[in-house]
XYZ file of C-alpha atoms in Angstrom:
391
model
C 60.661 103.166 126.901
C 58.003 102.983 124.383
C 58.909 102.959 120.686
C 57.082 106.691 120.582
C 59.327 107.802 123.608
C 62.254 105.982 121.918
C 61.487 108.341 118.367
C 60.768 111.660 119.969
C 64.543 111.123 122.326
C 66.281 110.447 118.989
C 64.732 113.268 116.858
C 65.292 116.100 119.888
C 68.612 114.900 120.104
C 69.181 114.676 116.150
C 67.485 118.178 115.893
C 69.480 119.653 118.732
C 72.457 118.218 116.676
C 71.838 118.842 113.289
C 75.018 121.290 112.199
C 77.462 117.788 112.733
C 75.642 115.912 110.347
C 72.979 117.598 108.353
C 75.919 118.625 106.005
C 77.879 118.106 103.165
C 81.135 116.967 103.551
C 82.654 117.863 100.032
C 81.678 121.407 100.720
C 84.102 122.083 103.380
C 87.794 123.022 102.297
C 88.562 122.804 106.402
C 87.118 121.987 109.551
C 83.748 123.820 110.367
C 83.715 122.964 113.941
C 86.696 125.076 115.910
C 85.654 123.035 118.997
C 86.531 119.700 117.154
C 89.878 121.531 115.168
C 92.198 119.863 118.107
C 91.087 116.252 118.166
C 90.452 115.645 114.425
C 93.745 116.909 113.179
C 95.285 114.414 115.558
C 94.208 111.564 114.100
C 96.470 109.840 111.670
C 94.322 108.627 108.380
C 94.741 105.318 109.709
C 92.774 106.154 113.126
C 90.260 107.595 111.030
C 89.763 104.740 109.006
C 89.681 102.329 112.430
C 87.149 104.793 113.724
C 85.444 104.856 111.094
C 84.386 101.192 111.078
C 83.733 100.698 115.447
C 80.725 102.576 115.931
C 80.984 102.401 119.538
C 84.688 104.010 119.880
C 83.319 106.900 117.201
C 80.661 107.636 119.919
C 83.931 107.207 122.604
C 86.101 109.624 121.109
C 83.465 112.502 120.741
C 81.908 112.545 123.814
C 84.069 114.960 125.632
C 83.545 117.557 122.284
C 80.155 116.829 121.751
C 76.767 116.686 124.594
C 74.612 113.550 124.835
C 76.180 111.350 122.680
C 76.423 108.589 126.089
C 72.241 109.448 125.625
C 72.556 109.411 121.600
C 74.243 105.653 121.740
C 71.607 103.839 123.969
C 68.615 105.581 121.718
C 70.531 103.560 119.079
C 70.717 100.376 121.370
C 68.434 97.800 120.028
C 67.778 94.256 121.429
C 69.066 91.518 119.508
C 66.814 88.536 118.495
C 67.511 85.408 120.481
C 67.736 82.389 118.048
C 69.272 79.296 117.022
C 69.650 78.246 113.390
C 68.029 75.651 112.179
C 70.431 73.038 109.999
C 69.285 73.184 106.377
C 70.976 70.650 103.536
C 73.385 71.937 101.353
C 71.319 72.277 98.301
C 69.019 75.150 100.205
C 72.345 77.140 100.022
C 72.901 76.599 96.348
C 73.872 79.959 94.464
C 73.826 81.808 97.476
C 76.961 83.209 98.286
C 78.648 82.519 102.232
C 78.079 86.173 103.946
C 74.524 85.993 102.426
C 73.210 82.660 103.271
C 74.403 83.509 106.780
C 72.472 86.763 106.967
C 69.338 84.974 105.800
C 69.875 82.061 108.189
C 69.809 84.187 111.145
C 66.848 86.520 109.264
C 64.935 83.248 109.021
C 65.465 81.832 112.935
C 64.321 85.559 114.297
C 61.517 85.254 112.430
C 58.094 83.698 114.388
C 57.280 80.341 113.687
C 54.690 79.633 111.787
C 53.362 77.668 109.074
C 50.851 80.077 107.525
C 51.395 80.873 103.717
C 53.938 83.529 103.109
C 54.503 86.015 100.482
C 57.938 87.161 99.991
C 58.118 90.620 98.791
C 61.253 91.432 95.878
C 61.906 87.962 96.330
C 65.096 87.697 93.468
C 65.428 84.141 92.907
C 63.400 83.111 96.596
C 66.487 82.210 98.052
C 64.385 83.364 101.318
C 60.733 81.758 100.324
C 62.761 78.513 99.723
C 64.232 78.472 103.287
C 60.674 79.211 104.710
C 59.040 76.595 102.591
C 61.683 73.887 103.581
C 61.093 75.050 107.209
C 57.391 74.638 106.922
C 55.774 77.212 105.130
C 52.255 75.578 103.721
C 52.906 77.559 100.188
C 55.179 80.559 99.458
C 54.103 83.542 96.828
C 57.349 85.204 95.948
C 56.684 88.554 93.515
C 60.000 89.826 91.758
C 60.257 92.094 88.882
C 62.712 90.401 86.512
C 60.902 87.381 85.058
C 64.206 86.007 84.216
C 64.887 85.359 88.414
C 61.307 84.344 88.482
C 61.866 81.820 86.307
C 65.005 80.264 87.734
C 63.503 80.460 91.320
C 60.316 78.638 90.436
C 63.121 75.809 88.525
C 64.729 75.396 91.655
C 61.908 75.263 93.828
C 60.502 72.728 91.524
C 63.838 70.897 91.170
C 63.524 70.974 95.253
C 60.344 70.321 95.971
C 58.796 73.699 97.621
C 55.739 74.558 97.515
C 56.755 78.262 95.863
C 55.255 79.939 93.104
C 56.572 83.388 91.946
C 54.575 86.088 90.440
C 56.443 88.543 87.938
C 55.353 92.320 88.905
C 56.713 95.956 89.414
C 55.322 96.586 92.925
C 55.781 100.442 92.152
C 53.537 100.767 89.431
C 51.594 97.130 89.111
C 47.928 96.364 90.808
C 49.634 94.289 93.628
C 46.172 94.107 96.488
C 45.669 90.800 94.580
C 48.702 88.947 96.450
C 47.872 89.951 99.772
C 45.172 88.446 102.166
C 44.605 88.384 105.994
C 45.840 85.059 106.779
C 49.533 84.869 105.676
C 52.471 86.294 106.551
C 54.281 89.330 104.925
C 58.578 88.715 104.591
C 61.074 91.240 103.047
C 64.585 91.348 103.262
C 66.578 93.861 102.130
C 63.839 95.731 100.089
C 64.929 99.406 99.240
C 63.395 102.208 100.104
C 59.903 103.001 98.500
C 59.492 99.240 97.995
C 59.545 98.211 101.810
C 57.333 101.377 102.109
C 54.580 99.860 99.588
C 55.127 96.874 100.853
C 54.010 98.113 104.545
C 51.271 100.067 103.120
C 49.955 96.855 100.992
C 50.442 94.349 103.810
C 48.875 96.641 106.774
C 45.855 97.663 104.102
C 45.029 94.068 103.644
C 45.763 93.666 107.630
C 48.363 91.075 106.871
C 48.316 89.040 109.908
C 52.279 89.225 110.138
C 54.532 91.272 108.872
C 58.149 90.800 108.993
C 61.000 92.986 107.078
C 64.195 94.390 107.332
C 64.424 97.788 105.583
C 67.198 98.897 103.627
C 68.551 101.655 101.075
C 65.890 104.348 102.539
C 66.395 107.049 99.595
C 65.873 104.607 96.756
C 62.557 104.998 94.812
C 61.453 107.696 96.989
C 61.523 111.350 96.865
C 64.151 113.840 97.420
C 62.522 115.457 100.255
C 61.792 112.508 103.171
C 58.034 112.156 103.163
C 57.003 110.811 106.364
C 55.341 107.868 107.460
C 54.483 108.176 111.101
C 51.876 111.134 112.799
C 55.058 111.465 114.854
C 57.634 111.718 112.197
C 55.159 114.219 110.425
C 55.625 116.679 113.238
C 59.605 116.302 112.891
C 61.770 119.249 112.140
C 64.566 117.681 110.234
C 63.544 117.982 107.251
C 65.405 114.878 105.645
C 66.628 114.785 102.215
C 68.507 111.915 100.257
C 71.573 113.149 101.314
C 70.921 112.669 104.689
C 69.033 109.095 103.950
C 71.966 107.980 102.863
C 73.697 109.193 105.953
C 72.412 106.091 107.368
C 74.005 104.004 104.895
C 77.435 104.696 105.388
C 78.412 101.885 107.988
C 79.760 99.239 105.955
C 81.514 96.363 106.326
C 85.314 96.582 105.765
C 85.689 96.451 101.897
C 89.044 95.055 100.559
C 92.136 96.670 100.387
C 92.310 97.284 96.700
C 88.943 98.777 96.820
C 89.707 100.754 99.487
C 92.633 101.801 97.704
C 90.480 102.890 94.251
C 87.979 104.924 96.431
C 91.223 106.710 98.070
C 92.475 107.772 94.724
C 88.958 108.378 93.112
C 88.029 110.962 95.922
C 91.375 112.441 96.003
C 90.965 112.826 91.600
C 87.380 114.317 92.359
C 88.476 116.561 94.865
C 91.868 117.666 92.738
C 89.767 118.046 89.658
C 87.225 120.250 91.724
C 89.123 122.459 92.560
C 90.736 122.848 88.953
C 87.439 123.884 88.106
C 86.415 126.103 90.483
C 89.825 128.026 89.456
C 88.704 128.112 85.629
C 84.787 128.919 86.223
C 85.505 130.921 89.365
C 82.407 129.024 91.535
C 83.220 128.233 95.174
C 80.921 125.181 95.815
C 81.254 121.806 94.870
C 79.767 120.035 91.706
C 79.924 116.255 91.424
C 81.076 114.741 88.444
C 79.020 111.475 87.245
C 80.235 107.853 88.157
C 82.991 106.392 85.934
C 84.088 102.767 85.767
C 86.964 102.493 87.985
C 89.649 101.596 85.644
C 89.852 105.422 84.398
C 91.276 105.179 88.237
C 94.304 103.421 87.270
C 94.800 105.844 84.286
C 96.140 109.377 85.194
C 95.114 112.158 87.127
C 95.393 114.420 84.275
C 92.948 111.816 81.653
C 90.809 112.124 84.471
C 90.545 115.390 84.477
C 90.083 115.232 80.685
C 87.086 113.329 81.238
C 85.407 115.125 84.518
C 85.800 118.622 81.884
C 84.106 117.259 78.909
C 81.485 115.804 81.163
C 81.221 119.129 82.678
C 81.506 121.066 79.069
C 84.559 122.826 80.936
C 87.412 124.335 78.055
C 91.045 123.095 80.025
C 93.920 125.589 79.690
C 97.122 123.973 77.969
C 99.057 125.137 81.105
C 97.749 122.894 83.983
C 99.537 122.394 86.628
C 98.098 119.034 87.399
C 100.781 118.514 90.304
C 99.259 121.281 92.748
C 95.807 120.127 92.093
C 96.338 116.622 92.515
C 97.968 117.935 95.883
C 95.043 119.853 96.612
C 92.807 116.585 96.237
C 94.839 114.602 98.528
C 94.945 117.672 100.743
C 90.926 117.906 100.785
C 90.777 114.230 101.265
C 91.906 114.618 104.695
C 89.861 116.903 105.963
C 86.960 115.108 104.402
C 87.341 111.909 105.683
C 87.479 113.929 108.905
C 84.064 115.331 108.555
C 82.793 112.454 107.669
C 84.039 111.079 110.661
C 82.026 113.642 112.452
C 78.915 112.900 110.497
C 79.383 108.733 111.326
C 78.547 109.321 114.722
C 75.071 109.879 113.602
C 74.881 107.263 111.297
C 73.181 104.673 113.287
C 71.035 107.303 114.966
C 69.271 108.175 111.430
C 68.939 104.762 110.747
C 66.720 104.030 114.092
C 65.008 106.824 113.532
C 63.670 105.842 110.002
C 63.050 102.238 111.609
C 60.994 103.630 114.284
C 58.769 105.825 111.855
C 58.364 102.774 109.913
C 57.095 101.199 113.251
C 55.066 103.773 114.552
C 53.090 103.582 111.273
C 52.614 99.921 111.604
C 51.671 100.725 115.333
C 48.687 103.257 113.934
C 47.392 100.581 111.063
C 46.566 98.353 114.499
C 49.590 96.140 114.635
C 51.914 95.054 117.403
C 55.313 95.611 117.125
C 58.798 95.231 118.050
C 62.491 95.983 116.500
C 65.266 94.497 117.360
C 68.804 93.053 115.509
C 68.763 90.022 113.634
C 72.423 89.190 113.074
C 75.719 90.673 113.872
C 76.884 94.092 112.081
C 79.895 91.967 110.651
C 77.082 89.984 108.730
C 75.490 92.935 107.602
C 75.330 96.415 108.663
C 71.417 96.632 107.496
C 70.878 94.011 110.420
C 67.360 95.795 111.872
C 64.427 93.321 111.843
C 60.458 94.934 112.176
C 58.313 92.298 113.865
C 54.175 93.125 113.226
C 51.395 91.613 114.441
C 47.647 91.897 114.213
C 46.754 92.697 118.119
């Protein structure tokens, strides 16, 4: 299958799809599928929350309730780089913390060899132009917007020995042709949204004889409504909005317990106090309150509340009783966790699809390319690698 057959599966299927995910999940006060009402209020929150991080036993569950997803999960099926790291001395790995030097160890061995000059795009401190250079790399541009990072990557590449230099530059708004030429090759890792996007446009305008980049954070620096990069993406239906771009965010690795445990009571607090105000101003949707630091989490329910209504310019009554609506937030919790649930099985599927219009647009700007995985999900969910060569 062609990466063009592969994108035009994935958005019939996603179109054919669109009322389990293209939704909000706040908005629902119950379940809005009757065909999924059985199996979702058997689950125990516990089974949700092991669902909700195994992919493959989300698509397992849902398959009797809901067509194609067998189809839907080997759309999403990506080959995985075949690689062996290279050994680097310990200094490479200095201020770099475990989880990430291991994602950019295996970034780094899936990458092609070669010792052409590189320019590493949102570099931070070069952490990844310093593993290229030590590998080989005959000079490495890195261009990063804080000059303070700049500044202690170029120390440490000096302290090292690299051949790096860093440019300081906001790649949204700055003249950035000037870094790129035909002979080098193009590395990003983890840059969000629009600045992969201007990245790809830079590197394939110059014709950038390699590009190599792993995407992430698709709704960042962009506009609300999905602009498309592809011809085939163009002709899409879906209509993506940020909402939905960050749809294909929401497979994370397992956070800690205690976190886990704020977010519990923070969505059950937003929920309870939503519903407090819909019964003062009388509105039936749902209206998001701003993000708090998460101590006011360990307060009370009722400061909380206190907060949400000035933020909101909401009058409380004296009489609140905050009992029920607390009850009602834990009560709402449930059955959004549950469409969430719902939602996760097209997680991945969004993802691949934004991958694949980024490499259908690489395809049209005369490049060669391939996508495949780079490391294992428990390394990094954002673990899709584009591969572009001049043909």
């Amino acid at each position: 299958m062609t990466l063009a057959e592969q994108f035009l599966a994935l958005d019939s299927l996603l179109m054919r799809h669109r009322q389990y995910w293209q939704c909000t999940a706040f908005d629902f006060d119950t379940i809005p599928w009757p065909e999924l009402q059985g199996i979702l209020s058997e689950l125990t929150d516990d089974q949700v929350s092991v669902l909700d991080n195994d992919q493959n036993q989300l698509y397992q569950l849902f398959s009797q309730h809901i067509s194609q997803l067998d189809e839907l999960a080997k759309l999403c099926e990506l080959p995985s780089s075949a690689h062996s790291q290279a050994d680097y001395p310990f200094w490479i790995s200095n201020g770099i913390k475990g989880r990430k030097f291991a994602q950019l160890q295996d970034f780094v061995s899936a990458l092609p060899n070669t010792k052409q000059p590189v320019l590493e795009w949102c570099a931070g401190k070069g952490h990844l132009g310093r593993m290229l250079a030590f590998n080989g790399a005959s000079n490495v541009h890195s261009i990063e917007l804080q000059q303070s990072l700049c500044e202690q990557g170029q120390k440490s590449a000096q302290q090292q020995g690299l051949a790096m230099h860093f440019s300081q530059a906001d790649v949204l708004k700055d003249d950035v042709t000037q870094f790129f030429n035909t002979d080098m090759h193009a590395v990003a890792l983890h840059a969000c949204g629009g600045l992969h996007q201007a990245f790809m446009r830079q590197a394939s305008l110059a014709k950038v004889q390699q590009i190599s980049f792993s995407p992430c954070c698709y709704h960042l620096f962009t506009a609300n409504e999905y602009r498309a990069m592809s011809e085939d993406a163009n002709k899409s239906e879906l209509n993506l909005t940020h909402r939905d771009l960050k749809l294909a965010l929401q497979e994370t690795v397992t956070a800690p317990s205690r976190l886990e445990k704020v977010r519990k009571t923070e969505l059950e607090w937003r929920l309870g106090f939503d519903a407090l105000r819909k019964s003062i101003t009388g509105e039936q949707y749902y209206v998001s309150v701003p993000s708090v630091n998460k101590a006011i989490f360990s307060d009370s329910f009722k400061s909380f509340c206190a907060w949400a209504a000035d933020e909101k310019a909401i009058k409380l009554p004296q009489d609140i009783d905050y009992i029920k609506y607390l009850e009602v937030g834990v009560a709402r919790k449930k059955i959004t966790d549950r469409v969430e649930l719902v939602r996760h099985v097209f997680r991945r599927a969004i993802e691949v699809w934004l991958v694949l219009d980024r490499a259908l647009y690489l395809q049209q700007q005369g490049y060669q390319v391939s996508v495949k995985t780079f490391c294992e999900k428990q390394l990094t969910p954002r673990n899709i690698l584009i591969l572009a060569n001049v043909h």
